[in-house]
Coordinates of C-alpha atoms in Angstrom, one line a residue:
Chain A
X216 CA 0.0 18.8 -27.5
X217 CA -2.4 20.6 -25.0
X218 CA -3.2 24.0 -24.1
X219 CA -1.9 26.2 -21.4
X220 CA -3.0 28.7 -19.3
X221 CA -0.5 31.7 -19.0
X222 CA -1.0 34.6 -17.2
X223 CA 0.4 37.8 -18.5
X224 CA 1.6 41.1 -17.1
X225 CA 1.8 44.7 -18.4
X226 CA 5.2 45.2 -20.9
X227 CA 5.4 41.2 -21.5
X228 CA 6.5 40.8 -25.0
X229 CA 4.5 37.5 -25.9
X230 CA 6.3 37.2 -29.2
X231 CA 9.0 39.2 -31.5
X232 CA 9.2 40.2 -35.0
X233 CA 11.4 37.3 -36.6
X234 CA 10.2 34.5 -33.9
X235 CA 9.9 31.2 -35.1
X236 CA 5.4 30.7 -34.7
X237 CA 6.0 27.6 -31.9
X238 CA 2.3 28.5 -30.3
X239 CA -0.8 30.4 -31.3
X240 CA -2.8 31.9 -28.4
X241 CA -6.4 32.5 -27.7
X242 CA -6.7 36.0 -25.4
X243 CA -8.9 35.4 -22.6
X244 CA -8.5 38.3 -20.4
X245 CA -6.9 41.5 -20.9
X246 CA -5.2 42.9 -23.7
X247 CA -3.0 42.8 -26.1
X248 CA -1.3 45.1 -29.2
X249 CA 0.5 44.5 -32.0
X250 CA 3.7 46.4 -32.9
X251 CA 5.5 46.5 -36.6
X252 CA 9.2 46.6 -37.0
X253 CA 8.7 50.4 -36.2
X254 CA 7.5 50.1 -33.0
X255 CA 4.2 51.4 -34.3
X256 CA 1.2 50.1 -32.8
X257 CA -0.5 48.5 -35.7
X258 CA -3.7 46.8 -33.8
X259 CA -5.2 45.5 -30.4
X260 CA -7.2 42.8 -29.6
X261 CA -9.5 42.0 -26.6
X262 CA -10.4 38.6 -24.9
X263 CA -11.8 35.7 -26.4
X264 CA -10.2 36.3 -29.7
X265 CA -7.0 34.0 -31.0
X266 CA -3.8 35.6 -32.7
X267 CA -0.4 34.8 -33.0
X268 CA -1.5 32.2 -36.0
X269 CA -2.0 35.1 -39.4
X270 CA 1.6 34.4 -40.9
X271 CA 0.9 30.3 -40.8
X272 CA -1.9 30.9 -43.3
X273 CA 0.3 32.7 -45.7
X274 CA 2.9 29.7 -45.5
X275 CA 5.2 31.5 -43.7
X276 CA 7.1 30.5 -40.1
X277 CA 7.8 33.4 -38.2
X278 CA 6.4 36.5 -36.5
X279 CA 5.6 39.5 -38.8
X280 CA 4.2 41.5 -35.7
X281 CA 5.5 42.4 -31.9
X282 CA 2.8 41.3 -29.4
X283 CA 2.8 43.1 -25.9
X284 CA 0.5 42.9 -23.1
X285 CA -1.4 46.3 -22.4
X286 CA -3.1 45.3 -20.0
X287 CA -3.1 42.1 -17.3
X288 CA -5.0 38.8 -18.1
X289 CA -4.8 35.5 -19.1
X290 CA -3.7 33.7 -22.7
X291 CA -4.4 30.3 -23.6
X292 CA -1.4 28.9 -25.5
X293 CA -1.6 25.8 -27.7
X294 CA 1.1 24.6 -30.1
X295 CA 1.0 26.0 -33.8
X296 CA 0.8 22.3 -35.0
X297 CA -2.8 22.5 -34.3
X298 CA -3.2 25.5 -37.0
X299 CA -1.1 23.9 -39.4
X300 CA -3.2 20.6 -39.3
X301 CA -6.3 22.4 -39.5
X302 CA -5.0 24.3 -42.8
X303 CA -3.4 21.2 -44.3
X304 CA -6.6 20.0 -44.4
X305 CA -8.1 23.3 -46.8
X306 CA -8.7 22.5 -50.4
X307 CA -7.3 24.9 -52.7
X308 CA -10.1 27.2 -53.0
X309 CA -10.5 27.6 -49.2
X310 CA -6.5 28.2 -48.9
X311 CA -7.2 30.8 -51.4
X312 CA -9.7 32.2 -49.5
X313 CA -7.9 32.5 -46.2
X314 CA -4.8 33.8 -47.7
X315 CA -6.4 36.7 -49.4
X316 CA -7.7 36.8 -45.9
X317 CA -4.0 36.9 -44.0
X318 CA -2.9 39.2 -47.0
X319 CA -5.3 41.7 -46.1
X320 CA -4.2 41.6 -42.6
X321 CA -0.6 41.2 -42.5
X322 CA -0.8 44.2 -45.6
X323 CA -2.1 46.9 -42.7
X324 CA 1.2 46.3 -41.0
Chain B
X1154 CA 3.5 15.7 -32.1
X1155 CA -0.3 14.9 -31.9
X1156 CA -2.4 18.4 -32.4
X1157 CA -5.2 18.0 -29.8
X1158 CA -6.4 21.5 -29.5
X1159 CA -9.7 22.1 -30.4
X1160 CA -9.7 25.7 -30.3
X1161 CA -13.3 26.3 -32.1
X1162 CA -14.9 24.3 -29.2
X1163 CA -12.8 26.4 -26.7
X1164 CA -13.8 29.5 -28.1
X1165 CA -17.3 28.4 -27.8
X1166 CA -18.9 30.7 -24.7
X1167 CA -21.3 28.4 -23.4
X1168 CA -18.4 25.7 -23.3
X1169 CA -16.6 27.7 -21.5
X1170 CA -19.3 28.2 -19.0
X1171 CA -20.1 24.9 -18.0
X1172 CA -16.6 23.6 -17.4
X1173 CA -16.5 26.9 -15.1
X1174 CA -19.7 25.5 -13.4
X1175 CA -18.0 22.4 -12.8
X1176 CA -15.2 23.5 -11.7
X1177 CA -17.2 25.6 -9.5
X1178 CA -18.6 22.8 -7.8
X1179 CA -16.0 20.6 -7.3
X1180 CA -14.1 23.5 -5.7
X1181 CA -17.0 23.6 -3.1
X1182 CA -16.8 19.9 -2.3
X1183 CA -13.2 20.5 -1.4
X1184 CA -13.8 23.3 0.7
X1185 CA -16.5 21.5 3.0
X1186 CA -15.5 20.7 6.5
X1187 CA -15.8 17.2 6.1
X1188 CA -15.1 16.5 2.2
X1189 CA -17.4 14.0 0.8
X1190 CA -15.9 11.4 -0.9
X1191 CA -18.8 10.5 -3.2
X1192 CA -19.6 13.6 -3.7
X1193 CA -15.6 14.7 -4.3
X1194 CA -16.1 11.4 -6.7
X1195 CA -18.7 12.5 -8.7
X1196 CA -17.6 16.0 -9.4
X1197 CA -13.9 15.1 -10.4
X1198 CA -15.5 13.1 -12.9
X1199 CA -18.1 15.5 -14.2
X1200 CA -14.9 17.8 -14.9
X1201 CA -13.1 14.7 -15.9
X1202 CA -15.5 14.1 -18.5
X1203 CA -15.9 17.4 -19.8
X1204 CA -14.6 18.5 -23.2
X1205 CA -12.5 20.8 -22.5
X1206 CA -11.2 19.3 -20.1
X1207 CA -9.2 17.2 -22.8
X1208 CA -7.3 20.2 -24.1
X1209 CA -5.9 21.3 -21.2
X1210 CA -3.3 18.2 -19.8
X1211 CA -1.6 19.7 -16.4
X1212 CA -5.6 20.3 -15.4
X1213 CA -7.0 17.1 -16.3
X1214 CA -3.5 15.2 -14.5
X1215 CA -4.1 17.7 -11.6
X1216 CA -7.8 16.6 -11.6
X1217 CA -7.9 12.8 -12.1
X1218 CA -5.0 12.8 -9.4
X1219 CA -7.7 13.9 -6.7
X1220 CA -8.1 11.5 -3.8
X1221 CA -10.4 12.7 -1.1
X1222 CA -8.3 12.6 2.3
X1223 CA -5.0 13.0 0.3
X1224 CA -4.5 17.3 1.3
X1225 CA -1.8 17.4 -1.1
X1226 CA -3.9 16.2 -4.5
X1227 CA -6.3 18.6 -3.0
X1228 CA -4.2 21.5 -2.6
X1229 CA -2.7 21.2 -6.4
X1230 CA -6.7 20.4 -7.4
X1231 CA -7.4 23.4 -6.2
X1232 CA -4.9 25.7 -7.5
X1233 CA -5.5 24.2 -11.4
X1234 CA -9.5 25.4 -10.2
X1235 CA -8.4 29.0 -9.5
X1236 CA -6.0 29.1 -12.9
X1237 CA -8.9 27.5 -14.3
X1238 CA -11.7 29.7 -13.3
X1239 CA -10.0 32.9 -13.3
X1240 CA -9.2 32.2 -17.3
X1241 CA -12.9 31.0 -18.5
X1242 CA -15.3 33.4 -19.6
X1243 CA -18.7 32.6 -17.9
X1244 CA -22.2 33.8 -18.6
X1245 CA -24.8 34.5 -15.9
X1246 CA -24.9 30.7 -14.9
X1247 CA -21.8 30.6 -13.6
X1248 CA -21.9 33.7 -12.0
X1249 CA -25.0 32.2 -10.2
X1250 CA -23.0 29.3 -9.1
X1251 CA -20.1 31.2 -8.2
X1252 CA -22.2 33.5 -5.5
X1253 CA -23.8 29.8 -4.5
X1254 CA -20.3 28.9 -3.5
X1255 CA -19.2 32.0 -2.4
X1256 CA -21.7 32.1 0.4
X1257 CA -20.9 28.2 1.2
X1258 CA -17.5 29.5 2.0
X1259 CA -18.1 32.3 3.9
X1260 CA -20.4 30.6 6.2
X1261 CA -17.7 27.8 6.9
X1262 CA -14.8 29.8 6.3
X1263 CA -14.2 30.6 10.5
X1264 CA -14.4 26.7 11.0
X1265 CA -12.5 25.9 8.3
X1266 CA -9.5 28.2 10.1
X1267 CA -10.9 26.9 13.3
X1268 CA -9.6 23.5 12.3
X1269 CA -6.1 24.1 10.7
X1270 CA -3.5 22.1 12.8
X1271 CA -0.8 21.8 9.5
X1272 CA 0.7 23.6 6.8
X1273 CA -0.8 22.0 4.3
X1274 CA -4.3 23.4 5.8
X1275 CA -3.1 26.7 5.3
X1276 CA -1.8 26.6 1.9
X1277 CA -5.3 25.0 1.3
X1278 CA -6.7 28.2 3.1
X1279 CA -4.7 29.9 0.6
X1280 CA -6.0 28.5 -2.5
X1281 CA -9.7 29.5 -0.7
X1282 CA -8.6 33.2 -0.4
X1283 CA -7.4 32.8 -3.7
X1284 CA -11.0 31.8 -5.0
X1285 CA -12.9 34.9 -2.9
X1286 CA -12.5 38.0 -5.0
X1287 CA -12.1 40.3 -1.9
X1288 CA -9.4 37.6 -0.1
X1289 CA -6.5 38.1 -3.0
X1290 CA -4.8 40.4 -1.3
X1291 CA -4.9 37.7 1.8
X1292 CA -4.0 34.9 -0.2
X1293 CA -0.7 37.0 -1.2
X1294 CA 0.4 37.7 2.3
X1295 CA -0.5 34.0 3.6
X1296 CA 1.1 32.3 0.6
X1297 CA 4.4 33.7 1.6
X1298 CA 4.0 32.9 5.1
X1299 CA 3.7 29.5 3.9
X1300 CA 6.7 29.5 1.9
X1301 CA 8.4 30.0 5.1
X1302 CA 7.5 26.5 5.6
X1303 CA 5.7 26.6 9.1
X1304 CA 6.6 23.3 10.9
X1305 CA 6.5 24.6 14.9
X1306 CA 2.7 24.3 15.9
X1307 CA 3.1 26.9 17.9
X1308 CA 3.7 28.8 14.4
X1309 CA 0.7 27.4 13.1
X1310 CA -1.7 28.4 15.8
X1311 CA -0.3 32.0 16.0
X1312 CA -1.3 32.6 12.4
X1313 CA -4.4 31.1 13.0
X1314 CA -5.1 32.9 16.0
X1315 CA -4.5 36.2 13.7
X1316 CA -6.6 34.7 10.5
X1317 CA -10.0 35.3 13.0
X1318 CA -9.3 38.9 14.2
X1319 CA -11.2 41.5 12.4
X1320 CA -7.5 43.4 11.2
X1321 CA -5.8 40.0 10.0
X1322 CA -4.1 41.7 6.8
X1323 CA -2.3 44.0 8.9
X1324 CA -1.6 40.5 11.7
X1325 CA -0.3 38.6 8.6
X1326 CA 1.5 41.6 7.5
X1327 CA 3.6 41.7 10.6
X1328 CA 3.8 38.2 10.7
X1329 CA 5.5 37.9 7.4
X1330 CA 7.8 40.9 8.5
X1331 CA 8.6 39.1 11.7
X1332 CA 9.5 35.2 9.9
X1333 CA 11.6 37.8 7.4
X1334 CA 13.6 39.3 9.8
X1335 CA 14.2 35.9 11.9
X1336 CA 14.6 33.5 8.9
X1337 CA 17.8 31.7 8.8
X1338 CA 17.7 31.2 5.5
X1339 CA 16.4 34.9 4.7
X1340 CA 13.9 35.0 1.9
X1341 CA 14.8 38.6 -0.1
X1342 CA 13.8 42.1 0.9
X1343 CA 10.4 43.7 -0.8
X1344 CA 12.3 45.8 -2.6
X1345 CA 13.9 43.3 -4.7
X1346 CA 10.6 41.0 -4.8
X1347 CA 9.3 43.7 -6.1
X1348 CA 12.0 44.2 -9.1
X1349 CA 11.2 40.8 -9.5
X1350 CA 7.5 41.1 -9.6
X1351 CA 8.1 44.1 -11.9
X1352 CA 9.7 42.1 -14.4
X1353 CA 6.8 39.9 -14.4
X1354 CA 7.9 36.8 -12.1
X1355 CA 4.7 35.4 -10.5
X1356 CA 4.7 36.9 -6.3
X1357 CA 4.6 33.4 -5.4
X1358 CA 8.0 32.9 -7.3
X1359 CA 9.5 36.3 -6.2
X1360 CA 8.9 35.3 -2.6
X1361 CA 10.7 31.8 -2.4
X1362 CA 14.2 33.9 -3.9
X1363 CA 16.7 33.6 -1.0
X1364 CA 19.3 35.8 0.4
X1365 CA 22.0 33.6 -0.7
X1366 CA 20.5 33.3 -4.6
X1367 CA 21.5 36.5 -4.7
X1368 CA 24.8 37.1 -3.0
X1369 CA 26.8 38.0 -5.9
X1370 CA 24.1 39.5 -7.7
X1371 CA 24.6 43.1 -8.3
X1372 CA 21.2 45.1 -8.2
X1373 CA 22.0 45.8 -12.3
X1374 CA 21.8 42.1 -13.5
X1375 CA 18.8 41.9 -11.3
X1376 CA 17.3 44.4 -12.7
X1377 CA 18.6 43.9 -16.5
X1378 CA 20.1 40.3 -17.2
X1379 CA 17.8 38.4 -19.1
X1380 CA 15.6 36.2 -16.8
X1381 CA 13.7 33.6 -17.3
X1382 CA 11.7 30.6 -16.3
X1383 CA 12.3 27.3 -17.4
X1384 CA 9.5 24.4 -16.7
X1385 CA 10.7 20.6 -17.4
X1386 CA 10.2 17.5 -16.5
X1387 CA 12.5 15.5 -14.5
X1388 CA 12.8 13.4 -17.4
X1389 CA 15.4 15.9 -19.2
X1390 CA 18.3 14.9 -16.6
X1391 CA 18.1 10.9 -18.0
X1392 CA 17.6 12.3 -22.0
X1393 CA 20.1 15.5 -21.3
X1394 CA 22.4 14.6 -18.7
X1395 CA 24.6 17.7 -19.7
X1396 CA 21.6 19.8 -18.9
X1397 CA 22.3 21.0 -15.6
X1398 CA 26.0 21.5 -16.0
X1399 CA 24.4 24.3 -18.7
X1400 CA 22.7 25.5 -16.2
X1401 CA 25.4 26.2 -13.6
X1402 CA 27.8 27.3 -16.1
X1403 CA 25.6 30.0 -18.0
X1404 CA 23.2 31.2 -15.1
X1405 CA 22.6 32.3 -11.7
X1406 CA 19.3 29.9 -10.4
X1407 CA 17.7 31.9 -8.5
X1408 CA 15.0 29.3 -7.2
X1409 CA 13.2 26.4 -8.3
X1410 CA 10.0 24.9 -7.4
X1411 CA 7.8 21.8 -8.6
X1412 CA 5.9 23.0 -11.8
X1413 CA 2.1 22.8 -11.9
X1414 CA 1.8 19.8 -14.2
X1415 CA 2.9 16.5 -12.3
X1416 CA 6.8 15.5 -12.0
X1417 CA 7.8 19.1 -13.3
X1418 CA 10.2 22.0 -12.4
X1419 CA 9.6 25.4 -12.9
X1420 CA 13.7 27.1 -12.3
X1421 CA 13.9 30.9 -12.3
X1422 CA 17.3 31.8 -13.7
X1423 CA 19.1 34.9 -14.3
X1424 CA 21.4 34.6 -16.9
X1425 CA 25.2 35.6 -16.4
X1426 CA 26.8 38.6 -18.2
X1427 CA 27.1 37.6 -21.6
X1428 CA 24.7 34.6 -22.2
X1429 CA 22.5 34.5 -24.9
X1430 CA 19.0 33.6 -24.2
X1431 CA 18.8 31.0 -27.0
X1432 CA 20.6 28.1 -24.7
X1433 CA 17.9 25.7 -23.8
X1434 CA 16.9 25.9 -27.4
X1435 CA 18.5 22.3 -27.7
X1436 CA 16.7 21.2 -24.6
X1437 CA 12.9 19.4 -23.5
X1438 CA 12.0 22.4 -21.7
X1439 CA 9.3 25.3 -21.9
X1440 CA 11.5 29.1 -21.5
X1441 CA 9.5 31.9 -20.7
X1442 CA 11.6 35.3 -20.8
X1443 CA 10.5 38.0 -18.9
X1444 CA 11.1 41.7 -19.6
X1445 CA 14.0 43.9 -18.5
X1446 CA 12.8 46.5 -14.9
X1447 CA 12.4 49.8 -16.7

């Protein structure tokens, strides 16, 4: 599966809490927060940085974050396939590693 | 499913860079008078062979369907360009090569009007505004002219005629009033383009919505039924014959278009009272939901 270019406006939700993680994005202009379940705005990101992908490195399948566009710009989307190829391929120290990682991440929200 | 993203070589600046570079270049080829076919050649394969390229399939199909003298491949080249180049992030070198075509352009850009005789030359003047920072706004106003489908020549060579005077935004401005108020098949008002737009549809979508889409469309479901944009290939009416009888029964279409990778459909439908947003789930087809008008 290939990437896509997707332009994105101002109030676009680009994925829900509870969504099923179909595609991972790469930000490559404007910007982008993320929301928790209390509609409090837990980070942003600016281009040329990928999100959408944390929850796959914990094992788990869906969403734990809101993601709305702030401002206008550009995502690349590819299909979360690619992400879960790339940690298949982890040994178990590495998986550690990164989960302690996505822990520390997905814990702030 | 194969997984053919390679997202660390994307991420990489410089990569970026040069496929904007040739990109770049190509796009100049195709905006000379007189396109160059071995030139046109050579620089389809350059981006052909670049890899990035590889990650990105509606480009590469848009881009290896290029045929010099074919205005159509051209047109759809240069669109994937401008989606193209307006996404990568490019360093100084490609901001060289961007002024270097930049000034190409505006030195032919009075002969390149000078010499449109179809509607396909305009909507390739189009994708040229769209390339020229300053020209967006232009590019805007003339794509939905061209929606309008121009046939008449005498059409044509009025909105060239107003393309070379010094106040052309405000010509095309009056223009695009004027084919409003006298089209038979009445494209929709600003005002609901603009709920439209505000919800996030694309301009170039709002602006192909018709009158009649809308007929028994009250300004409430416009404004708050979920809406959304489905993108398919043709393909899903042999796999999922049922498909468009879902369609018919559970939403208002309010226009469709061909998509921007080959033998695709991009449909903008507005879901009927009560429909959930999960029905294409079952279906071969990309949904993109756009917000509710606040």
């Amino acid at each position: 599966m290939s990437g896509s270019i997707e332009p994105i406006v101002p109030g676009q939700v680009i994925f829900e809490i509870g969504q099923e993680i179909e595609k991972c994005f790469i930000l490559q202009k404007g910007s982008v927060h993320f929301f928790n379940g209390r509609e409090e705005k837990v980070s942003g990101i600016a281009p040329n940085t990928m999100f959408g992908f944390t929850e796959l490195v914990k094992g788990k399948s869906t969403h734990s974050t809101k993601a709305v566009c702030v401002t206008p710009g550009t995502v690349v989307s590819f299909s979360s396939e690619v992400i879960k190829t790339k940690l298949s391929a982890y040994g178990e120290d590495n998986k550690l590693l990164l989960e302690s990682l996505a822990d520390q991440l997905l814990n702030k929200i | 499913m194969s997984s053919d993203f390679d997202f660390g070589e994307f991420l990489d600046g410089s990569n970026q860079s040069e496929l904007m570079i040739l990109c770049l270049e190509l796009f100049g080829v195709l905006t000379e008078l007189k396109v160059d076919h071995n030139k046109l050649e050579t620089a389809k394969i350059e981006v052909l062979n670049n890899q990035l390229t590889k990650n990105f399939e509606g480009f590469r199909s848009a881009i290896s369907n290029l045929v010099g003298g074919n205005k159509s491949s051209q047109i759809n080249a240069m669109k994937h360009i401008n989606l193209m180049t307006d996404t990568l992030v490019g360093d100084s070198k490609s901001a060289k090569k961007f002024m270097e075509i930049e000034k190409v352009i505006d030195e032919s850009i009075n002969a390149l009007i000078g010499g449109i005789n179809s509607a396909d030359d305009l909507s390739q003047l189009v994708q040229i505004y769209n390339f020229l920072p300053n020209k967006k706004e232009l590019a805007t106003v003339l794509s939905r002219i061209t929606d309008y489908q121009l046939k008449a020549v005498e059409r044509i060579e009025y909105v060239k005629g107003a393309l070379l005077e010094n106040d052309v935004e405000v010509q095309l401005s009056e223009i695009l009033a004027e084919l409003a108020e006298n089209s038979a098949a009445g494209f929709i008002s600003a005002n609901v383009a603009d709920v439209l737009q505000e919800r996030g549809v694309d301009f170039h979508i709002a602006g192909l919505v018709t009158k009649e889409a809308l007929e028994n469309l009250s300004d409430e479901q416009l404004k708050s039924n979920i809406l959304v944009m489905l993108n398919f290939s043709e393909d899903v009416f042999t796999t999922n014959p049922e498909f468009l009888d879902a369609i018919q029964s559970d939403t208002y279409v309010l226009t469709s278009t061909s998509g921007i990778d080959q033998d695709t459909f991009d449909m903008l439908l507005l879901l009927k009272d009560g429909s959930r947003g999960d029905i294409f789930e079952k279906y071969p087809v990309k949904v993109k939901e756009y917000q509710v008008y606040k």
